[in-house]
Amino acid sequence: MSTSLTKLQKRIKARLYLDAVLPAFEDFIANSDTAKEILGERSFTLSFQTYSGLRSYLHFSDQSCSVTKTRSKGSDIILHFLTEEQLNNEFEKTGFRLPIPLRGASRLTDIRTFKALSSLLEVSLRPSEEELKDPNFYSSHVALQLGVALRAAVTLTQHEPCAKRILSGIPEGLAHFSIGDEGYRAWIDWKGGRLKPGKGKPEKEPDVSVTFKDAKTALQAIGNRIDVLAAVGLQDITIEGYAPLADALGYIFERIPLYISP
Amino acid sequence: MKSFKKTRSLFARASKVIPAGIYGHASPAMMVPGAFPYFAKAAEGCRYQDVDGNSYIDYMCGFGPILLGYQHPEITQVAREAEVDGECFNHPTEYSVRLAEKVVEQIDRADWAVFGKNGSDMTNWAIRVAREQTGRKRVAKETQAYHGIDPWCVPGYGGVIAEDRSQVDHFYWNDVSSLEKLIAEKADELAAIIVTPFHHPNYADSELPTSDWVGALNRLSQKHGIALILDDVRSGLRLHANGSHCRYGLEPDLMCYSKALGNGHPISACAGTSAFKVAASKCFLTGSFWNCAVPMAVAMKTIEITERDAIPEQLEERGTQLIEGMLALGKRYGIPLRASGEPAMPYVRVAEDSSFKRQQQLCAAAVQEGLFLHPHHNWFLSAAHTEEIIKESLQSFERALISIIET
């Protein structure tokens, strides 16, 4: 997407960082011994918020993380951004981005812990070619990326006019996504006017099943970096069942890189 | 077991140099990838061969164009005769006048005709004519109806901007109240209502028009001065030799044809009533190959044979034989099937199969038995589908059904 974003686009981007990227901490810490070690016995809540009212809370405790939209208890640390653009800059490490620490500025150990976890997560989300050669690392990277994509799709369909329009044009249904050699499974249920994502195999028979030959194909397809129709013809991607649902979700996935590259 | 070795190899090459490998309605993604042929090699009558040499009785007929059969001898002869004098010139040939006269003579309500190459050429142009005639901007279409590949109506979202569809309104098929509501709100802005003769969406059963629906289309378009455009591209000449509107009692102002009109040769047409002729003359229409002689000569012959041999009646009889046979076989083997659409353009699918997974299994099994049935799109019959061919098809279909009972 061009650098001159509209106000709405900046807000959508900020929502994607808060609602799709930040929750990656949950899976990341759950699956990383290094992250657990860094977190140790620490327990704190950190919130990102903007002057316009967007916010997400990260609760760290018991060597785990949960990300919520609502505050379960007073935040220990509040990072306040005057504009959505500043929040976006913080995630992209560009431009002016200094948040105002409305609370918790003195909790230096917690802030340092969060920064260390953030750096580690960033490496997992944006690894080097060398790092990707480690199969365990690669597997974790794929799971994180796909998790971000699933949540981002949900966010887009809630807030982006084009994604809303795409979704409104298709019948409700359950889509199941899997990766052949990785065993990764996830699903999206389009029902009652909203998308609900989940990990693992869905409890009921899906209306459409999309299977990617391997993780690389899945990431390239979701990142809009391959010719999906050709991949389907080559059977690198197989689609069984009600394909219009998979098509529509595919169009929505393809919109994610317009805003963020997780 | 049919082999698709060359198909796979050719598609791998295609995918390197052609976006999507095969694009549009023929994309493997639209069928059952890996279980269906991708490339054709040759065809005759109602059968075709893929590049691996597998042979099929074809119930898609090139997705509609093949009305009389592949390589129909009279059509082939006319094409050869016409091309002796050349194909593409600075000017139209006499064939254009003769074809327009033929269309006016044959198609009910037609007082004039123009020609293009594809259905989209004509549906888009017809909308411009409607706008010129009415001085209005907006176009109303059925929500799921396909009318071509231009941005206002193309399926999908690639390269389409919101403004492309900003003048398009929607209604639901056979839902008179949805049409009445739309017209109550926007009658003064609507230039055209565009409809197909019957509703044939993908991934859904086809629906015939109710008499209420036909009556509402006629009444509301005439009352409010909205052009009624009949997109007869898919059905034209298959349902009625004088245009599909004659089958249902529709009274369109503009009628668009392609597909069957040239029995496989590239040609499309828009015909209209005299009231729209001046407006039509003001809407620039051209294409480098749109005056080519051979397709026009062929179209004249196709129209002539359709009338002479009562092709729509033949197709209805054969289609009914096919549908009844399939439904009976489904019942016999405990796989309930549902038929919809017109017998000449039927769609038979596994009932209670909302995901279409059983339907995809069935059609993939049919391909193995030498029967090309599309899992998600209405089918087409041609005059080459004789009674014997239908019997042979039903034998193949029976084997396909048996093969999926165990899965």
XYZ file of C-alpha atoms in Angstrom:
669
model
C 0.000 0.000 0.000
C 1.266 3.486 -0.751
C 2.732 5.601 2.015
C -0.098 8.113 1.822
C -2.756 6.189 3.680
C -6.198 7.559 4.308
C -7.380 8.002 7.851
C -9.468 4.845 7.554
C -6.529 2.843 6.202
C -4.298 4.001 9.054
C -6.948 2.953 11.531
C -7.373 -0.473 9.875
C -3.626 -0.949 9.951
C -3.519 -0.075 13.646
C -6.324 -2.528 14.337
C -4.391 -5.234 12.502
C -1.335 -4.645 14.655
C -3.383 -4.643 17.841
C -5.835 -7.438 17.015
C -3.885 -9.708 14.691
C -0.175 -9.251 15.381
C -0.060 -8.699 19.165
C -2.007 -11.925 19.892
C 0.906 -13.794 18.269
C 2.549 -13.441 21.704
C 0.146 -16.108 22.982
C 1.316 -18.900 20.671
C 4.857 -17.653 20.622
C 5.389 -17.838 24.374
C 3.441 -21.088 24.649
C 5.824 -22.735 22.173
C 9.150 -21.085 22.982
C 11.273 -22.217 25.901
C 13.516 -19.182 25.383
C 10.531 -16.840 25.680
C 9.368 -18.629 28.822
C 12.819 -18.275 30.289
C 12.885 -14.559 29.542
C 9.464 -14.093 31.100
C 10.442 -16.140 34.133
C 8.093 -15.600 37.057
C 7.177 -12.085 36.071
C 3.536 -11.090 35.993
C 2.364 -7.826 34.499
C -0.152 -6.287 32.125
C 0.867 -3.989 29.331
C -1.549 -2.111 27.159
C -1.235 -0.403 23.810
C -3.754 2.343 23.292
C -4.385 5.239 20.978
C -5.957 8.596 21.641
C -8.751 7.566 19.254
C -9.726 4.686 21.539
C -8.107 1.590 20.032
C -6.471 -0.656 22.609
C -5.226 -4.139 23.369
C -4.055 -5.618 26.663
C -1.251 -8.146 27.004
C -1.366 -10.098 30.223
C 1.889 -11.870 31.071
C 1.880 -14.385 33.892
C 2.629 -18.044 34.628
C 5.040 -18.127 31.675
C 2.230 -17.407 29.289
C 0.517 -14.511 27.614
C -3.086 -13.686 26.855
C -4.199 -10.779 24.728
C -7.593 -9.212 25.314
C -9.598 -6.243 24.197
C -10.864 -5.559 27.679
C -8.965 -4.851 30.854
C -9.283 -7.565 33.471
C -7.356 -5.495 35.990
C -5.501 -2.208 35.994
C -2.689 -2.138 33.502
C 0.752 -1.978 34.996
C 2.137 -0.326 31.919
C 0.178 1.812 29.471
C 1.771 2.806 26.167
C -0.308 5.647 24.790
C -0.017 6.758 21.173
C -1.347 10.153 20.189
C -2.169 8.944 16.682
C -2.777 5.635 14.972
C 0.062 6.461 12.623
C 2.453 6.632 15.585
C 1.276 3.232 16.768
C 1.803 1.864 13.267
C 5.285 3.408 13.207
C 6.092 1.661 16.465
C 5.363 -1.719 14.882
C 7.169 -0.816 11.680
C 10.059 0.936 13.395
C 9.752 3.938 11.147
C 9.042 7.633 11.633
C 7.952 9.262 14.847
C 6.754 6.643 17.254
C 7.514 7.451 20.831
C 4.561 6.391 22.945
C 3.665 8.246 26.096
C 4.037 5.906 29.070
C 0.870 6.948 30.860
C 1.574 4.400 33.531
C 4.415 2.078 34.482
C 7.350 4.135 33.240
C 9.254 3.086 36.319
C 8.666 -0.631 35.794
C 11.910 -0.919 33.929
C 12.345 -4.677 34.382
C 8.893 -5.411 32.949
C 9.509 -3.057 30.045
C 12.865 -4.680 29.382
C 11.228 -8.116 29.530
C 8.576 -7.035 27.052
C 11.192 -5.577 24.708
C 13.193 -8.809 24.821
C 10.078 -10.864 24.069
C 9.141 -8.472 21.265
C 12.549 -8.809 19.667
C 12.322 -12.567 19.853
C 8.830 -12.595 18.378
C 9.930 -10.318 15.599
C 12.685 -12.734 14.671
C 10.117 -15.532 14.519
C 7.769 -13.497 12.378
C 10.454 -12.006 10.136
C 13.286 -14.541 10.120
C 16.394 -14.570 7.961
C 16.907 -17.194 5.277
C 19.480 -18.848 7.507
C 17.083 -19.132 10.434
C 14.434 -20.689 8.233
C 16.730 -23.640 7.516
C 16.075 -24.944 11.032
C 12.968 -27.160 10.638
C 11.721 -26.527 14.174
C 12.115 -22.800 13.777
C 10.415 -22.940 10.395
C 7.461 -24.821 11.789
C 7.003 -22.276 14.557
C 7.341 -19.419 12.069
C 4.631 -20.869 9.837
C 2.221 -21.387 12.720
C 2.728 -17.811 13.897
C 2.319 -16.367 10.414
C -0.844 -18.300 9.720
C -2.249 -17.318 13.093
C -1.644 -13.668 12.284
C -3.270 -14.143 8.866
C -6.393 -15.770 10.304
C -6.864 -13.006 12.874
C -6.086 -10.331 10.290
C -8.781 -11.734 8.000
C -11.289 -11.442 10.812
C -10.218 -7.869 11.555
C -10.505 -6.872 7.918
C -13.998 -8.274 7.587
C -15.057 -6.278 10.615
C -13.579 -2.961 9.581
C -12.505 -2.803 5.949
C -15.248 -1.906 3.436
C -13.868 -4.084 0.641
C -13.428 -7.162 2.845
C -16.898 -6.625 4.281
C -18.326 -6.467 0.774
C -16.519 -9.632 -0.295
C -17.800 -11.570 2.687
C -21.346 -10.307 2.416
C -21.600 -11.790 -1.068
C -21.091 -15.425 -0.117
C -23.202 -17.948 1.769
C -22.189 -18.864 5.295
C -19.934 -21.860 5.804
C -16.983 -23.462 7.522
C -13.574 -23.499 5.829
C -10.806 -25.825 6.947
C -7.161 -25.114 6.119
C -4.347 -27.606 6.492
C -0.737 -27.983 5.464
C 0.273 -31.369 4.137
C 3.713 -31.866 5.598
C 3.385 -29.730 8.712
C 0.204 -31.082 10.242
C -0.944 -27.498 10.808
C -4.703 -27.127 10.829
C -6.955 -24.134 11.299
C -10.481 -23.161 10.416
C -12.652 -20.133 9.819
C -16.380 -20.223 10.413
C -18.453 -17.595 8.575
C -21.756 -17.493 10.375
C -24.210 -14.967 11.750
C -22.504 -12.041 10.089
C -19.052 -12.650 11.546
C -15.937 -14.723 11.003
C -14.705 -16.911 13.793
C -11.223 -18.467 13.475
C -9.894 -21.479 15.335
C -6.874 -23.748 15.506
C -6.899 -27.490 14.858
C -9.488 -29.601 13.120
C -13.024 -28.183 13.181
C -15.602 -30.107 15.188
C -18.054 -30.413 12.320
C -17.569 -31.346 8.677
C -16.261 -28.284 6.820
C -18.007 -26.928 3.732
C -14.664 -26.482 2.041
C -11.244 -27.949 2.765
C -8.112 -26.240 1.514
C -4.879 -28.206 1.728
C -1.525 -26.632 0.964
C 1.199 -28.970 -0.251
C 3.661 -27.486 2.216
C 4.168 -24.531 4.495
C 6.017 -22.533 1.879
C 3.062 -22.772 -0.494
C 0.670 -21.772 2.286
C 2.682 -18.710 3.244
C 3.133 -17.663 -0.357
C -0.569 -18.073 -1.074
C -1.690 -16.143 1.971
C 0.946 -13.490 1.339
C -0.325 -13.079 -2.243
C 3.077 -14.094 -3.616
C 2.087 -16.987 -5.883
C -0.350 -17.636 -8.692
C -2.972 -19.471 -6.651
C -5.052 -20.605 -9.629
C -1.980 -22.176 -11.200
C -1.097 -23.776 -7.859
C -4.581 -25.292 -7.719
C -4.203 -26.658 -11.249
C -0.831 -28.123 -10.298
C -2.435 -29.523 -7.137
C 0.026 -27.753 -4.890
C -3.166 -26.468 -3.321
C -6.233 -28.697 -3.255
C -9.707 -27.382 -2.669
C -12.509 -29.800 -1.912
C -16.106 -28.682 -1.506
C -17.708 -25.273 -1.716
C -14.887 -23.372 -3.442
C -16.615 -19.936 -3.519
C -16.131 -19.736 0.244
C -12.406 -20.470 -0.108
C -12.195 -17.968 -2.974
C -13.786 -15.225 -0.899
C -11.521 -15.922 2.070
C -8.592 -15.976 -0.336
C -9.511 -12.506 -1.593
C -9.583 -11.317 2.007
C -6.209 -12.908 2.829
C -4.795 -11.199 -0.248
C -5.755 -7.838 1.236
C -3.637 -8.314 4.357
C -0.338 -7.378 2.665
C -1.959 -4.124 1.561
C -1.676 -3.084 5.198
C 0.860 -5.178 7.049
C 3.580 -7.705 6.300
C 3.690 -9.708 9.498
C -7.966 -45.534 -15.039
C -7.566 -42.501 -17.272
C -4.095 -41.011 -17.375
C -3.522 -37.256 -17.298
C 0.241 -37.427 -17.741
C 0.455 -35.069 -20.712
C -2.184 -32.820 -19.157
C -0.028 -32.368 -16.077
C 3.095 -31.763 -18.099
C 1.369 -29.233 -20.372
C -0.188 -27.416 -17.429
C 3.192 -27.196 -15.713
C 4.512 -25.486 -18.850
C 1.423 -23.296 -19.089
C 1.691 -22.157 -15.497
C 5.154 -20.736 -16.225
C 4.079 -18.547 -19.129
C 0.328 -17.966 -18.700
C -1.177 -16.355 -15.600
C -3.280 -19.011 -13.853
C -2.055 -21.558 -16.414
C -5.571 -21.666 -17.830
C -7.700 -18.669 -16.962
C -11.403 -17.957 -16.778
C -14.181 -20.495 -16.905
C -11.862 -23.243 -18.196
C -9.504 -22.948 -15.225
C -8.954 -26.323 -13.545
C -9.857 -24.591 -10.283
C -13.439 -24.343 -11.514
C -13.777 -28.129 -11.839
C -12.042 -30.918 -9.918
C -8.305 -30.331 -10.367
C -6.347 -33.483 -11.006
C -9.449 -35.499 -11.826
C -10.563 -33.563 -14.911
C -8.989 -32.962 -18.316
C -7.410 -29.518 -18.756
C -6.613 -29.333 -22.481
C -8.587 -30.479 -25.512
C -7.103 -31.974 -28.645
C -9.918 -32.817 -31.039
C -13.685 -33.168 -31.170
C -16.390 -34.510 -33.428
C -20.142 -34.793 -32.934
C -20.737 -34.884 -29.188
C -17.369 -36.356 -28.253
C -13.995 -34.820 -27.623
C -10.505 -35.988 -26.850
C -8.114 -34.473 -24.371
C -4.372 -34.174 -24.934
C -3.812 -37.533 -23.268
C -6.097 -39.212 -25.802
C -8.929 -39.782 -23.339
C -12.331 -39.542 -24.974
C -15.502 -38.093 -23.462
C -19.139 -37.658 -24.315
C -19.326 -33.921 -23.838
C -22.136 -32.329 -21.843
C -20.563 -28.876 -21.783
C -20.354 -28.336 -25.552
C -17.516 -25.837 -25.227
C -19.555 -24.221 -22.411
C -22.419 -23.663 -24.810
C -21.253 -22.800 -28.322
C -21.564 -26.271 -29.814
C -25.257 -26.445 -30.631
C -25.265 -28.760 -33.637
C -22.249 -30.866 -32.768
C -18.504 -30.465 -33.255
C -17.445 -30.327 -36.897
C -21.001 -30.361 -38.138
C -20.680 -31.092 -41.880
C -22.952 -28.297 -43.126
C -21.261 -25.750 -40.879
C -17.812 -26.918 -41.914
C -18.783 -26.642 -45.560
C -20.181 -23.117 -45.190
C -17.068 -22.001 -43.313
C -14.788 -23.391 -46.008
C -16.787 -21.747 -48.761
C -16.754 -18.395 -46.993
C -13.045 -18.371 -46.270
C -12.143 -18.879 -49.908
C -12.761 -15.146 -50.475
C -10.909 -14.085 -47.360
C -11.752 -13.429 -43.755
C -10.800 -9.953 -42.546
C -11.196 -6.887 -44.744
C -11.375 -3.085 -44.573
C -15.137 -3.353 -44.762
C -17.882 -5.644 -43.681
C -18.913 -8.184 -46.273
C -22.342 -8.909 -47.675
C -22.600 -11.592 -44.997
C -23.113 -8.901 -42.331
C -26.222 -7.607 -44.098
C -27.558 -11.059 -44.795
C -26.949 -12.147 -41.227
C -28.690 -9.061 -39.834
C -31.632 -9.781 -42.137
C -31.647 -13.371 -40.944
C -31.620 -12.318 -37.274
C -34.446 -9.835 -37.850
C -36.433 -12.524 -39.643
C -35.753 -15.205 -37.056
C -35.600 -13.498 -33.665
C -38.901 -12.317 -32.240
C -39.029 -8.544 -31.519
C -35.776 -7.933 -33.442
C -35.886 -4.998 -35.884
C -32.117 -4.643 -36.239
C -28.908 -6.386 -35.242
C -25.211 -5.692 -34.675
C -22.370 -8.153 -34.265
C -19.308 -8.728 -32.105
C -17.258 -11.641 -30.957
C -18.216 -12.498 -27.380
C -21.227 -12.212 -25.151
C -19.560 -9.521 -23.056
C -19.172 -7.326 -26.141
C -22.917 -7.298 -26.512
C -24.131 -7.092 -22.912
C -21.887 -4.083 -22.316
C -22.893 -2.385 -25.501
C -26.573 -3.033 -24.815
C -26.228 -1.207 -21.509
C -24.725 1.775 -23.300
C -27.632 1.748 -25.731
C -30.068 1.642 -22.818
C -28.301 4.613 -21.219
C -28.350 6.540 -24.491
C -32.030 5.789 -24.963
C -33.161 6.619 -21.437
C -30.662 9.276 -20.395
C -30.216 7.389 -17.131
C -27.167 5.817 -15.514
C -28.049 2.870 -13.336
C -28.298 -0.808 -14.235
C -30.138 -3.492 -12.277
C -29.024 -7.104 -12.329
C -29.766 -10.277 -10.433
C -27.343 -10.701 -7.552
C -25.606 -13.882 -8.783
C -26.200 -13.592 -12.522
C -23.221 -13.706 -14.854
C -23.245 -11.126 -17.656
C -19.617 -11.051 -18.754
C -16.127 -9.984 -17.824
C -16.337 -6.206 -17.692
C -15.670 -4.507 -14.373
C -19.297 -3.665 -13.591
C -20.232 -7.347 -13.498
C -17.158 -9.583 -13.635
C -17.037 -12.277 -10.952
C -14.257 -11.762 -8.438
C -12.461 -8.630 -7.368
C -9.174 -8.542 -9.278
C -8.604 -5.108 -10.764
C -12.095 -3.946 -9.922
C -12.630 -0.682 -8.063
C -15.724 0.266 -6.127
C -16.594 2.961 -8.681
C -16.906 0.294 -11.383
C -19.964 -1.038 -9.612
C -21.302 2.197 -8.229
C -24.079 2.372 -10.831
C -25.188 -1.242 -10.407
C -28.163 -2.343 -8.314
C -29.237 -5.853 -7.450
C -32.396 -7.857 -7.103
C -33.092 -11.527 -6.446
C -34.297 -14.030 -9.023
C -38.036 -14.644 -9.066
C -38.383 -12.231 -6.140
C -40.889 -9.726 -7.451
C -40.851 -7.721 -4.236
C -37.079 -7.176 -4.426
C -37.495 -5.823 -7.960
C -40.488 -3.679 -7.000
C -38.589 -2.263 -4.030
C -35.604 -1.386 -6.189
C -37.768 0.270 -8.807
C -39.756 2.161 -6.199
C -36.494 3.636 -4.947
C -34.624 4.196 -8.205
C -36.977 4.022 -11.198
C -35.971 7.474 -12.401
C -32.292 6.518 -12.379
C -32.536 3.063 -13.927
C -31.523 2.773 -17.566
C -31.775 -0.990 -17.761
C -32.759 -4.212 -16.144
C -30.607 -7.029 -17.477
C -31.722 -10.634 -17.007
C -31.005 -14.094 -18.283
C -34.004 -16.100 -19.527
C -33.655 -18.516 -16.642
C -31.338 -18.423 -13.656
C -28.263 -20.636 -13.825
C -25.780 -19.632 -11.129
C -22.726 -21.748 -10.382
C -22.711 -23.857 -7.223
C -26.502 -23.744 -7.065
C -29.565 -25.239 -8.693
C -30.911 -23.497 -11.755
C -34.299 -21.782 -11.469
C -36.886 -21.237 -14.174
C -38.762 -17.935 -14.187
C -42.214 -17.899 -12.611
C -45.031 -16.314 -14.567
C -45.221 -13.627 -11.867
C -41.571 -12.847 -12.405
C -41.907 -12.574 -16.170
C -45.011 -10.422 -15.750
C -43.243 -8.127 -13.301
C -40.209 -7.704 -15.560
C -42.427 -6.767 -18.509
C -44.802 -4.560 -16.526
C -42.258 -2.653 -14.469
C -39.780 -2.045 -17.270
C -42.503 -0.783 -19.608
C -44.273 1.308 -16.961
C -41.100 3.098 -15.912
C -39.402 3.366 -19.296
C -36.519 1.100 -18.266
C -34.877 -0.903 -21.018
C -35.279 -4.626 -20.528
C -32.126 -6.364 -21.757
C -32.239 -10.099 -22.277
C -28.837 -11.723 -21.863
C -29.567 -14.740 -24.046
C -25.877 -15.429 -24.560
C -25.917 -18.783 -22.790
C -29.383 -19.994 -23.754
C -29.970 -18.442 -27.175
C -31.112 -20.914 -29.869
C -31.187 -23.781 -27.347
C -34.554 -23.042 -25.781
C -36.445 -21.524 -28.703
C -35.535 -20.908 -32.334
C -36.986 -17.389 -32.117
C -35.147 -16.435 -28.933
C -35.532 -17.703 -25.387
C -37.936 -14.890 -24.479
C -40.538 -16.633 -26.631
C -40.416 -19.627 -24.314
C -41.305 -17.563 -21.282
C -43.225 -14.567 -22.598
C -40.583 -11.959 -21.845
C -40.771 -8.730 -23.830
C -37.202 -7.436 -24.016
C -36.078 -4.299 -25.808
C -32.559 -5.545 -26.434
C -31.435 -9.171 -26.809
C -27.849 -10.415 -26.640
C -26.596 -13.615 -28.278
C -23.321 -15.447 -28.715
C -22.251 -19.028 -27.892
C -24.592 -21.227 -29.979
C -24.985 -18.577 -32.677
C -21.798 -19.644 -34.470
C -21.725 -23.312 -33.457
C -18.193 -22.763 -32.191
C -17.168 -19.899 -34.480
C -16.547 -16.568 -32.754
C -19.552 -14.326 -33.115
C -22.038 -12.493 -30.952
C -25.037 -10.342 -31.715
C -27.296 -7.783 -30.170
C -30.764 -7.368 -31.613
C -33.260 -4.714 -30.641
C -36.621 -3.188 -31.206
C -37.070 -0.280 -33.596
C -37.544 2.119 -30.678
C -33.887 1.614 -29.747
C -32.385 1.838 -33.251
C -31.465 5.543 -33.172
C -29.868 5.218 -29.754
C -27.992 2.142 -30.984
C -26.632 4.105 -33.943
C -25.008 6.583 -31.556
C -23.145 4.033 -29.464
C -19.755 3.406 -31.096
C -19.149 -0.262 -31.586
C -16.196 -1.924 -33.216
C -13.433 -4.477 -33.032
C -10.662 -5.451 -35.420
C -12.195 -8.827 -36.182
C -15.856 -8.102 -35.616
C -16.689 -7.929 -39.326
C -14.961 -11.193 -40.208
C -16.885 -13.094 -42.824
C -16.667 -16.737 -41.836
C -18.416 -16.549 -38.447
C -21.198 -14.535 -40.025
C -21.693 -17.083 -42.794
C -21.686 -19.830 -40.205
C -24.161 -17.987 -37.960
C -26.639 -17.727 -40.837
C -26.389 -21.444 -41.400
C -26.700 -22.212 -37.689
C -29.894 -20.179 -37.420
C -31.243 -21.860 -40.537
C -30.544 -25.383 -39.253
C -31.938 -24.562 -35.807
C -35.276 -23.638 -37.390
C -35.222 -26.313 -40.076
C -34.389 -29.224 -37.783
C -36.359 -27.989 -34.774
C -33.187 -28.154 -32.677
C -34.683 -26.773 -29.417
C -37.398 -29.441 -29.513
C -34.781 -32.146 -30.133
C -32.664 -30.927 -27.243
C -35.642 -30.822 -24.920
C -36.530 -34.420 -25.766
C -32.976 -35.699 -25.337
C -32.400 -33.642 -22.220
C -35.542 -35.050 -20.651
C -34.349 -38.565 -21.485
C -31.015 -37.817 -19.836
C -32.501 -36.233 -16.706
C -35.103 -38.940 -16.174
C -32.490 -41.626 -16.675
C -30.079 -40.055 -14.216
C -32.721 -39.500 -11.545
C -33.876 -43.109 -11.871
C -30.301 -44.375 -11.540
C -29.734 -42.197 -8.495
C -32.814 -43.669 -6.901
C -31.765 -47.198 -7.773
C -28.346 -46.805 -6.167
C -29.479 -44.835 -3.138
C -27.833 -41.576 -4.149
C -30.670 -39.040 -4.372
C -30.132 -36.604 -7.227
C -31.831 -33.327 -8.012
C -32.378 -31.922 -11.509
C -32.930 -28.268 -12.321
C -32.904 -25.904 -15.258
C -34.113 -26.642 -18.768
C -33.742 -30.105 -20.332
C -31.595 -28.577 -23.082
C -29.337 -27.074 -20.397
C -29.827 -29.325 -17.400
C -28.028 -29.420 -14.109
C -28.218 -32.647 -12.170
C -26.506 -32.882 -8.821
C -26.362 -34.906 -5.670
C -29.196 -33.766 -3.407
C -28.549 -32.666 0.175
C -24.921 -31.949 -0.662
C -24.456 -28.303 0.263
C -20.669 -28.528 0.155
C -20.787 -30.157 -3.318
C -18.213 -32.728 -2.204
C -20.320 -35.724 -3.303
C -21.148 -33.916 -6.520
C -17.429 -33.408 -7.177
C -16.818 -37.118 -6.489
C -19.623 -38.081 -8.845
C -18.446 -35.854 -11.691
C -14.830 -36.976 -11.227
C -16.063 -40.589 -11.418
C -18.061 -39.710 -14.537
C -14.908 -38.352 -16.174
C -13.250 -41.701 -15.483
C -16.184 -43.319 -17.293
C -15.803 -41.021 -20.300
C -18.572 -38.575 -19.454
C -17.759 -34.894 -19.141
C -20.178 -33.427 -16.591
C -19.369 -30.171 -14.839
C -19.837 -30.398 -11.071
C -20.877 -26.778 -10.489
C -22.180 -25.335 -13.762
C -25.253 -26.101 -15.870
C -24.675 -28.569 -18.682
C -25.438 -28.246 -22.413
C -26.869 -30.658 -24.925
C -26.271 -30.508 -28.657
C -28.063 -31.955 -31.649
C -25.327 -34.592 -31.769
C -26.580 -36.083 -28.493
C -28.782 -38.720 -30.084
C -31.036 -41.171 -28.302
C -28.271 -43.786 -28.554
C -25.696 -41.388 -27.124
C -27.979 -40.642 -24.182
C -28.335 -44.384 -23.525
C -24.576 -44.813 -23.653
C -24.188 -41.796 -21.334
C -26.573 -43.312 -18.816
C -24.584 -46.554 -18.811
C -21.437 -44.567 -18.050
C -23.276 -42.571 -15.416
C -24.459 -45.774 -13.766
C -20.876 -47.003 -13.487
C -19.860 -43.644 -12.005
C -22.628 -43.876 -9.413
C -21.624 -47.409 -8.461
C -18.018 -46.317 -8.060
C -18.877 -43.623 -5.549
C -21.204 -45.780 -3.453
C -18.158 -47.341 -1.877
C -16.428 -44.021 -1.085
